[in-house]
C-alpha positions as CSV (number, residue, x, y, z in Angstrom):
1,M,30.9,21.1,-24.6
2,L,28.5,22.8,-21.6
3,F,27.8,19.6,-21.3
4,R,30.5,18.7,-21.0
5,R,31.5,21.0,-18.5
6,I,28.6,19.7,-17.0
7,W,30.0,16.6,-17.0
8,R,32.8,17.1,-14.9
9,R,31.4,18.7,-12.6
10,L,28.7,15.7,-11.7
11,D,28.5,14.2,-8.3
12,Y,30.9,11.0,-8.6
13,V,30.0,9.4,-5.2
14,L,26.9,9.8,-5.8
15,L,26.7,8.0,-8.8
16,C,28.5,5.5,-8.5
17,T,26.9,4.3,-4.9
18,V,23.5,3.8,-7.1
19,L,25.5,2.3,-9.6
20,L,26.3,-0.7,-6.9
21,V,23.5,-0.7,-5.0
22,I,21.6,-1.0,-8.6
23,A,24.1,-3.8,-8.6
24,F,23.4,-5.4,-5.5
25,S,19.4,-5.1,-7.1
26,L,20.0,-7.4,-9.3
27,I,22.1,-9.7,-7.9
28,T,18.9,-10.2,-5.2
29,I,15.9,-10.5,-7.6
30,A,17.4,-13.3,-10.1
31,S,17.8,-14.5,-5.9
32,A,14.4,-13.7,-5.4
33,T,12.6,-14.6,-8.9
34,H,14.9,-18.8,-9.0
35,I,12.0,-20.7,-9.6
36,T,13.0,-24.8,-9.6
37,T,14.1,-26.8,-13.1
38,P,11.7,-27.8,-15.5
39,K,10.9,-30.7,-16.0
40,N,11.7,-33.1,-19.2
41,V,14.8,-31.4,-20.2
42,G,18.0,-32.8,-21.0
43,E,21.4,-33.5,-19.4
44,E,23.3,-29.8,-20.5
45,S,20.0,-28.4,-19.7
46,Q,19.5,-28.8,-16.8
47,L,23.1,-27.8,-16.2
48,L,22.5,-23.9,-18.0
49,F,19.6,-24.5,-16.0
50,G,20.9,-24.9,-12.3
51,I,23.8,-21.7,-13.4
52,L,20.6,-19.5,-14.6
53,N,17.7,-19.7,-15.1
54,L,16.5,-17.6,-18.1
55,D,12.6,-17.9,-16.7
56,A,13.7,-16.5,-14.3
57,M,16.7,-14.0,-15.3
58,S,14.1,-12.3,-17.5
59,F,12.8,-10.3,-14.0
60,V,16.3,-8.8,-13.9
61,I,16.7,-9.0,-18.2
62,K,14.0,-6.4,-17.8
63,Q,14.5,-4.4,-15.0
64,L,18.0,-3.6,-16.3
65,I,16.0,-2.5,-19.3
66,W,14.4,-0.4,-16.6
67,T,17.3,0.6,-15.0
68,L,19.1,1.8,-18.7
69,M,15.8,3.8,-19.5
70,G,16.3,6.0,-16.2
71,L,19.5,6.7,-17.0
72,I,19.6,8.4,-20.1
73,I,16.5,10.2,-18.5
74,M,18.5,10.7,-15.7
75,L,21.4,12.6,-19.1
76,A,18.3,14.6,-20.2
77,V,17.3,15.7,-16.4
78,I,21.6,16.8,-16.1
79,F,20.8,18.4,-19.2
80,F,18.2,20.7,-18.8
81,S,19.3,23.9,-16.9
82,Y,16.9,23.6,-13.0
83,E,16.8,27.5,-12.9
84,D,15.1,27.1,-16.2
85,W,11.9,24.8,-14.4
86,P,10.5,27.3,-12.7
87,K,8.0,28.8,-15.5
88,Y,7.0,25.4,-16.4
89,A,5.7,24.6,-12.3
90,R,2.1,26.1,-13.4
91,A,1.1,23.1,-17.0
92,L,3.1,20.8,-14.9
93,Y,1.0,20.4,-11.7
94,I,-2.0,21.1,-14.2
95,F,-0.8,17.8,-16.0
96,N,-0.4,15.9,-12.7
97,V,-3.6,15.9,-11.9
98,L,-4.7,15.6,-14.7
99,M,-2.4,11.8,-15.1
100,L,-4.5,11.5,-11.5
101,M,-7.4,11.0,-12.9
102,A,-7.2,9.4,-15.7
103,V,-5.7,6.6,-13.8
104,I,-9.3,6.5,-11.8
105,F,-11.2,6.4,-15.1
106,I,-8.8,4.2,-17.8
107,G,-6.2,2.8,-15.0
108,K,-5.5,-1.2,-15.0
109,T,-7.4,-2.9,-11.3
110,A,-4.9,-5.1,-9.2
111,L,-4.2,-6.7,-6.5
112,G,-7.4,-4.9,-5.5
113,A,-6.6,-0.9,-6.3
114,Q,-7.0,1.1,-9.8
115,R,-3.0,2.6,-9.8
116,W,-2.0,1.9,-13.4
117,I,-2.5,2.7,-16.8
118,A,-0.7,0.6,-19.8
119,V,0.7,3.0,-22.4
120,G,1.3,0.7,-25.1
121,P,3.4,-3.0,-24.4
122,F,4.4,-1.2,-20.8
123,V,2.2,-0.1,-17.7
124,L,3.6,2.4,-15.3
125,Q,2.6,3.3,-12.2
126,P,1.4,7.6,-13.0
127,S,1.5,8.3,-8.5
128,E,5.3,7.6,-9.0
129,F,6.2,9.9,-11.4
130,A,3.8,12.5,-9.6
131,K,6.6,12.2,-6.2
132,I,8.6,13.6,-9.1
133,I,6.7,16.2,-10.3
134,I,5.4,17.9,-7.2
135,I,8.7,18.3,-5.5
136,V,10.0,20.4,-8.7
137,T,5.9,22.3,-8.6
138,F,5.9,22.3,-4.6
139,A,9.5,23.7,-4.5
140,N,9.0,26.9,-7.0
141,F,5.8,27.7,-5.0
142,L,7.5,27.4,-1.2
143,A,10.8,29.5,-3.4
144,N,8.2,31.8,-3.7
145,R,7.7,31.4,0.5
146,E,10.4,31.7,1.6
147,G,10.8,33.6,5.3
148,K,6.3,34.1,4.3
149,L,5.6,30.2,5.7
150,N,5.3,31.2,10.2
151,T,1.4,31.2,10.5
152,I,-1.3,28.5,10.4
153,K,-2.7,31.1,6.9
154,D,0.2,31.2,5.9
155,F,0.5,26.8,6.0
156,I,-2.6,26.7,4.4
157,P,-1.9,27.9,1.4
158,A,1.4,24.4,0.7
159,F,-1.8,22.3,2.5
160,A,-4.0,22.5,-0.7
161,F,-1.6,22.5,-3.0
162,I,-0.5,19.0,-2.1
163,G,-3.8,17.8,-0.8
164,F,-5.2,17.4,-4.1
165,P,-3.2,15.7,-6.0
166,M,-2.5,13.4,-2.9
167,L,-6.7,13.5,-2.7
168,L,-6.3,11.4,-5.7
169,I,-3.4,8.9,-4.7
170,L,-5.9,8.0,-1.7
171,M,-8.9,7.5,-4.1
172,Q,-6.8,4.8,-5.9
173,P,-6.1,3.3,-3.5
174,D,-2.6,4.3,-2.7
175,L,-1.8,5.0,1.2
176,G,1.9,4.4,0.6
177,T,2.5,7.2,-1.6
178,S,0.3,9.6,0.1
179,L,2.2,9.1,3.1
180,V,5.0,9.9,1.3
181,F,3.1,13.0,-0.2
182,M,3.1,14.4,3.4
183,A,7.3,13.6,3.9
184,I,7.7,15.5,0.9
185,M,5.8,18.3,2.2
186,F,6.8,18.3,5.7
187,G,10.9,18.4,4.8
188,M,10.6,21.3,1.7
189,M,8.3,23.0,4.5
190,F,11.1,22.8,6.4
191,M,13.8,23.8,4.3
192,A,11.9,26.6,3.4
193,G,12.1,28.9,6.7
194,A,8.6,27.4,7.7
195,N,8.2,28.1,11.9
196,P,9.4,25.2,13.1
197,K,7.6,24.8,16.5
198,L,4.4,25.4,15.0
199,L,5.4,22.2,11.9
200,G,6.7,20.1,14.4
201,G,3.1,20.4,16.4
202,I,1.4,20.3,13.6
203,I,3.1,16.9,12.9
204,G,2.9,15.3,16.5
205,G,-0.5,17.1,16.7
206,G,-1.9,15.0,14.3
207,G,0.1,12.2,14.9
208,L,-1.6,11.3,18.1
209,V,-5.2,12.7,16.4
210,G,-3.6,9.8,14.3
211,F,-3.6,7.4,16.8
212,G,-7.0,8.7,18.4
213,W,-8.7,8.9,15.6
214,L,-7.3,4.8,15.3
215,Y,-8.1,3.5,19.3
216,A,-12.1,4.8,19.1
217,Y,-12.2,3.5,15.5
218,F,-11.1,0.2,17.7
219,K,-12.6,0.6,20.8
220,N,-16.1,1.0,18.6
221,P,-15.8,-1.3,16.2
222,G,-19.1,-0.2,13.4
223,K,-19.9,3.4,15.3
224,V,-16.7,5.8,14.9
225,W,-15.7,6.3,10.9
226,I,-12.7,6.4,9.6
227,P,-10.8,7.4,5.7
228,L,-9.4,4.2,5.2
229,H,-10.4,0.5,3.6
230,D,-10.9,-1.8,6.3
231,Y,-7.9,-3.9,5.0
232,Q,-5.2,-0.4,5.4
233,V,-6.4,-0.2,9.0
234,D,-6.0,-4.0,9.2
235,R,-1.8,-2.9,8.1
236,L,-1.9,-0.2,9.7
237,T,-2.0,-1.7,12.3
238,I,-1.0,-6.2,12.0
239,F,2.0,-4.2,12.8
240,M,2.0,-4.4,16.5
241,D,0.6,-8.4,17.3
242,P,0.7,-9.4,13.4
243,Y,0.0,-13.3,15.8
244,R,-3.6,-11.9,15.7
245,D,-4.1,-13.0,12.2
246,P,-0.5,-15.1,11.4
247,L,-2.6,-17.2,8.3
248,G,-3.6,-13.7,7.3
249,D,-2.9,-9.9,7.3
250,G,-0.1,-10.5,9.4
251,Y,1.9,-13.5,7.7
252,H,3.9,-10.8,5.6
253,I,5.6,-9.6,8.3
254,I,5.9,-13.0,10.1
255,Q,7.2,-14.6,7.0
256,S,9.5,-11.5,6.7
257,Q,10.8,-11.3,9.9
258,I,11.5,-15.5,9.8
259,A,13.6,-15.1,6.7
260,I,16.0,-11.8,8.5
261,G,16.4,-13.3,11.3
262,S,17.9,-16.6,10.2
263,G,19.6,-14.8,7.7
264,G,22.6,-14.6,10.6
265,L,25.7,-12.9,10.0
266,F,27.0,-13.5,6.9
267,G,23.9,-16.2,5.6
268,K,22.9,-18.6,4.2
269,G,23.9,-18.0,0.5
270,I,22.5,-16.5,-2.8
271,F,19.7,-18.4,-4.3
272,N,20.2,-20.5,-1.2
273,G,17.1,-18.6,1.8
274,S,13.9,-21.0,2.3
275,Q,11.5,-18.7,3.0
276,N,12.6,-17.1,-0.5
277,Q,13.5,-19.9,-2.7
278,L,10.6,-22.1,-2.0
279,N,8.4,-19.0,-1.7
280,F,7.1,-18.7,1.8
281,L,8.2,-15.3,1.6
282,P,5.3,-12.8,-0.1
283,E,6.3,-10.3,-3.0
284,Q,10.6,-11.5,-2.5
285,H,11.3,-9.3,-5.4
286,T,9.0,-6.6,-4.6
287,D,8.5,-4.9,-1.0
288,F,10.2,-7.5,0.6
289,I,13.4,-7.3,-1.7
290,F,15.2,-6.4,2.3
291,S,14.2,-9.2,3.7
292,V,16.0,-12.2,0.6
293,V,18.8,-9.6,1.7
294,G,18.8,-10.8,5.0
295,E,18.2,-14.2,5.2
296,E,20.9,-14.7,1.9
297,F,23.4,-12.4,3.0
298,G,22.5,-11.6,6.8
299,F,23.8,-8.5,9.3
300,V,27.0,-8.1,7.1
301,G,24.9,-7.4,3.6
302,T,22.2,-5.7,5.3
303,V,24.3,-3.4,7.0
304,L,26.0,-2.8,3.4
305,V,23.1,-2.1,2.0
306,L,22.3,0.4,4.5
307,A,25.4,2.2,4.5
308,L,25.2,2.5,0.4
309,F,21.8,4.4,1.4
310,F,23.3,6.5,4.0
311,I,25.9,7.4,1.4
312,I,22.9,8.3,-1.0
313,V,21.1,10.6,1.4
314,Y,24.5,12.2,2.8
315,R,25.4,13.2,-0.4
316,G,21.4,14.9,-0.9
317,I,22.4,16.7,1.9
318,F,25.7,17.7,1.3
319,I,24.3,18.7,-2.3
320,A,20.7,20.6,-0.9
321,S,23.2,22.9,2.0
322,Q,26.2,23.3,-1.4
323,A,23.0,24.5,-3.8
324,K,23.6,28.0,-5.3
325,D,19.8,29.1,-4.8
326,T,16.3,28.0,-2.6
327,F,14.4,26.1,-5.6
328,G,18.0,24.2,-5.4
329,T,17.9,23.9,-1.5
330,L,14.7,22.9,-1.9
331,L,14.1,20.3,-4.8
332,A,17.3,18.3,-3.3
333,A,15.7,18.5,0.0
334,G,12.4,17.1,-1.8
335,V,14.3,14.2,-3.1
336,V,16.3,13.2,0.0
337,S,13.1,13.1,2.3
338,M,11.0,11.4,-0.7
339,M,13.8,8.6,-0.6
340,V,14.6,8.7,3.8
341,F,10.6,8.2,4.2
342,H,10.7,5.3,1.1
343,I,13.9,3.7,3.5
344,L,12.7,3.9,6.9
345,V,8.8,2.7,6.0
346,N,10.4,0.0,3.2
347,V,13.0,-1.5,5.6
348,G,11.1,-0.8,8.8
349,M,8.2,-2.9,7.5
350,T,10.6,-5.9,6.8
351,V,11.3,-5.8,10.8
352,G,8.2,-5.1,11.4
353,I,8.4,-2.0,13.3
354,M,6.5,-0.7,10.6
355,P,3.3,-0.8,8.8
356,V,3.0,-2.3,5.5
357,T,2.6,0.2,3.0
358,G,3.7,-1.5,-0.3
359,L,6.4,1.2,-0.5
360,P,9.7,-0.4,-2.8
361,L,13.1,0.0,-1.7
362,P,14.7,2.9,-3.8
363,F,16.4,1.4,-6.5
364,F,16.3,-2.0,-5.4
365,S,12.5,-3.6,-5.5
366,Y,11.6,-4.4,-8.9
367,G,8.9,-2.7,-11.0
368,G,9.7,-0.6,-14.3
369,S,8.5,3.1,-12.7
370,S,10.4,2.7,-9.3
371,M,13.0,2.8,-10.5
372,I,12.8,5.7,-13.3
373,T,11.5,8.0,-10.5
374,N,14.9,7.3,-8.9
375,M,16.8,8.3,-11.4
376,I,15.2,11.2,-12.2
377,A,15.3,12.1,-9.1
378,I,19.7,11.5,-8.7
379,G,18.7,13.7,-11.7
380,I,18.3,15.8,-9.9
381,L,20.4,16.4,-7.5
382,Q,23.4,15.6,-9.8
383,N,21.7,18.8,-11.4
384,V,22.1,20.5,-8.8
385,Y,25.1,19.9,-7.3
386,S,26.9,20.7,-11.1
387,R,25.2,24.0,-11.1
388,R,26.1,24.7,-7.5
389,K,28.7,27.3,-9.6
390,K,28.2,29.8,-12.3
391,L,29.6,28.2,-15.7
392,V,32.1,29.5,-17.4
393,F,32.7,29.7,-21.4
């Protein structure tokens, strides 16, 4: 009975839009992981492989499985009222810290980073789930301080609350997710009524300090210390001039720009993108999947994808405005802040106007942890929206 009443109050515009994005992503992943026909197969097998490459489809099948798992978890998140979550906030925060610390000691290393934990046959990225936990726990933290975020002294506890888990993520190292934490923090603090001038001043001042630090680092090589690895510094700056190292750090950006630019108005067609199909485009099914959209579906395809994301963000903002309490508003604000940052950075890095940080495109990039995290985020929005008014029995 309760579930039926909740089901009637869901935001179906949001749900259907998310499903459309996922459907588009599965088609794009199929193309991004498409490989040539294996040798030594019969004529009938060649025809089969030409239409549907079974090896390549394994990525699509895995992503579909992760999506179904995400939908099930999303339904579970919707069912348990968000109003009861504050009582578990402290335990969740401690669990989050322990989970991130575990990565340092028992995590798997890949591509120069130690970010993953093997759980049976699955490999999970705890920092993805940490985003959701920090949204829930920080929403509770700020809800108890509504109207009390007016001075630097008031801001310090909030910075410390976010800073400790963010430091653990930086140690992996995972600069991209650390920046997501900052976006979540500032977005939620703004919605919690933090002094906007002070908040803007801190963001602007922090940006100037960061640029100044990088400038001093490059002007005095070897003399100025910076809390980043060399490859992270290169990623943060190479987008300004990728041809400075066209076969190294700038390669990703250059190939991505070529792919998107060659797509034209309507694109080259699915499975027909040369940069994608010939593997010139790196990480085409994960970080640079938007480049595949640009090459094979053209300007029209990219506008469609961005329009769908706009609807998701708009519905998230609407849900935040309709929430019946501060905690619900902050939950929705945290989810929107996370998604907006992911979208802006991922799309921005593919066109060469943002640093390459390795952030996936929500619901679009291949990856189980990311998909489940984003489905939980949608579950949070639906939970808040379905309870915007008291359920009557």
